Amino acid sequence: MELRKLDDAITTKKPTTALIYCAPGVGKSTALGIIAEKSKGRTLVLDVDRTFVNAMAKMEVVHDLSKVDVVEVDNIHTFDSWTELLLDLDKMNSEGKLDYENICVDNISELERCILSDLGSKGKNKGVPAQADYQYMQFKLVNSLRYMKSWGKNIYWTAWETIEQFQNPDGSGYSRQYPKISMKIVDNICGLCDIVAKIAVNKEGGRGFILEATQNTYAKNQIDNRKGCLVEDFIIEEEK
């Protein structure tokens, strides 16, 4: 058992785990590009939905891609290939060869569907996933995040946005925006993240992160006191 002084634990800088979400086309891939550009170290993007490269190719917002590497995740044989990919990266990390400050997954909403589609194709229900397949997928995603957090890197996952209707005990209702992840694990995954940020666009077209939860928006920030910020201001350099 390792005992640590609380003061030391608080003042020691730790890697950040963040989940960034928005509706398709609003700018989740661009947000990752901005974070990569602003970071001092290198960034690895695990591209599931094949949008990151196309978004960066426009060169409209992000102009320096020299510190970014991309791996396309197999979106057909996803269940086994995703496991193999994480094991390969874990081996690189144990050998001191995973030379990245940030490791990003773009995006886990599509990763969910790819895993389910793969498992369904191997079943006996004409490609439709069985109930057990949903459980395999759910445990796979949660364990993947735990696994990646052990590497000592900044972990950024992106997701699409979904909206659900909820009802209060008095009968009044409200809608809530949150990451498009299986309802059974969304709280688990968000709970493992230091930051859950929703991308919003203002009237002038500027993109920012909502970092404070409201009744209508799922968000949180356990890193600092900011309730929101521009995407380009998300990375705060350490004071020397």
mmCIF file of N, CA, C and O in Angstrom, residues 12-13 42 44-45 50 68 79 93 96 149 162 166 178 185 213:
data_model
loop_
_atom_site.group_PDB
_atom_site.id
_atom_site.type_symbol
_atom_site.label_atom_id
_atom_site.label_comp_id
_atom_site.label_asym_id
_atom_site.label_seq_id
_atom_site.Cartn_x
_atom_site.Cartn_y
_atom_site.Cartn_z
ATOM 1 N N THR A 12 0.455 17.818 -7.529
ATOM 2 C CA THR A 12 1.095 17.101 -8.630
ATOM 3 C C THR A 12 0.182 17.123 -9.855
ATOM 4 O O THR A 12 -0.977 16.714 -9.782
ATOM 5 N N LYS A 13 0.714 17.608 -10.968
ATOM 6 C CA LYS A 13 -0.088 17.689 -12.192
ATOM 7 C C LYS A 13 -0.368 16.284 -12.711
ATOM 8 O O LYS A 13 0.541 15.471 -12.863
ATOM 9 N N ARG A 42 3.087 15.690 -28.679
ATOM 10 C CA ARG A 42 2.452 15.111 -29.850
ATOM 11 C C ARG A 42 1.081 14.532 -29.491
ATOM 12 O O ARG A 42 0.784 14.251 -28.331
ATOM 13 N N LEU A 44 -1.935 11.604 -30.725
ATOM 14 C CA LEU A 44 -2.335 10.444 -31.519
ATOM 15 C C LEU A 44 -3.850 10.395 -31.554
ATOM 16 O O LEU A 44 -4.503 10.425 -30.510
ATOM 17 N N VAL A 45 -4.413 10.322 -32.758
ATOM 18 C CA VAL A 45 -5.867 10.248 -32.930
ATOM 19 C C VAL A 45 -6.239 8.874 -33.461
ATOM 20 O O VAL A 45 -5.739 8.450 -34.514
ATOM 21 N N ARG A 50 -13.832 8.213 -39.437
ATOM 22 C CA ARG A 50 -13.170 8.683 -40.669
ATOM 23 C C ARG A 50 -13.485 10.147 -40.998
ATOM 24 O O ARG A 50 -13.505 10.541 -42.168
ATOM 25 N N VAL A 68 0.709 15.648 -35.145
ATOM 26 C CA VAL A 68 -0.458 14.758 -35.065
ATOM 27 C C VAL A 68 -0.216 13.498 -35.893
ATOM 28 O O VAL A 68 0.178 13.571 -37.055
ATOM 29 N N PHE A 79 -14.551 -5.414 -32.819
ATOM 30 C CA PHE A 79 -14.420 -5.895 -31.440
ATOM 31 C C PHE A 79 -13.010 -6.419 -31.160
ATOM 32 O O PHE A 79 -12.359 -5.999 -30.198
ATOM 33 N N ASN A 93 3.634 1.717 -24.617
ATOM 34 C CA ASN A 93 3.747 2.555 -23.424
ATOM 35 C C ASN A 93 4.669 1.916 -22.388
ATOM 36 O O ASN A 93 5.497 2.601 -21.769
ATOM 37 N N GLY A 96 8.150 2.497 -23.197
ATOM 38 C CA GLY A 96 8.549 3.894 -23.285
ATOM 39 C C GLY A 96 8.526 4.454 -24.688
ATOM 40 O O GLY A 96 9.169 5.467 -24.970
ATOM 41 N N LYS A 149 -6.570 5.300 -19.344
ATOM 42 C CA LYS A 149 -6.206 6.214 -18.259
ATOM 43 C C LYS A 149 -4.932 5.762 -17.542
ATOM 44 O O LYS A 149 -4.214 6.582 -16.962
ATOM 45 N N THR A 162 -26.958 13.549 -28.144
ATOM 46 C CA THR A 162 -28.341 13.112 -28.232
ATOM 47 C C THR A 162 -29.175 13.920 -27.244
ATOM 48 O O THR A 162 -28.625 14.541 -26.320
ATOM 49 N N PHE A 166 -37.177 14.088 -20.209
ATOM 50 C CA PHE A 166 -37.327 13.595 -18.839
ATOM 51 C C PHE A 166 -38.550 14.243 -18.191
ATOM 52 O O PHE A 166 -38.972 15.333 -18.592
ATOM 53 N N TYR A 178 -26.846 15.251 -23.902
ATOM 54 C CA TYR A 178 -25.740 14.524 -23.298
ATOM 55 C C TYR A 178 -25.053 13.674 -24.369
ATOM 56 O O TYR A 178 -25.572 13.517 -25.481
ATOM 57 N N ILE A 185 -24.228 2.957 -19.558
ATOM 58 C CA ILE A 185 -22.838 3.236 -19.208
ATOM 59 C C ILE A 185 -22.475 4.715 -19.311
ATOM 60 O O ILE A 185 -21.346 5.090 -19.003
ATOM 61 N N ALA A 213 -22.624 21.942 -15.697
ATOM 62 C CA ALA A 213 -23.880 21.228 -15.907
ATOM 63 C C ALA A 213 -25.080 22.116 -15.611
ATOM 64 O O ALA A 213 -25.045 22.956 -14.718
#
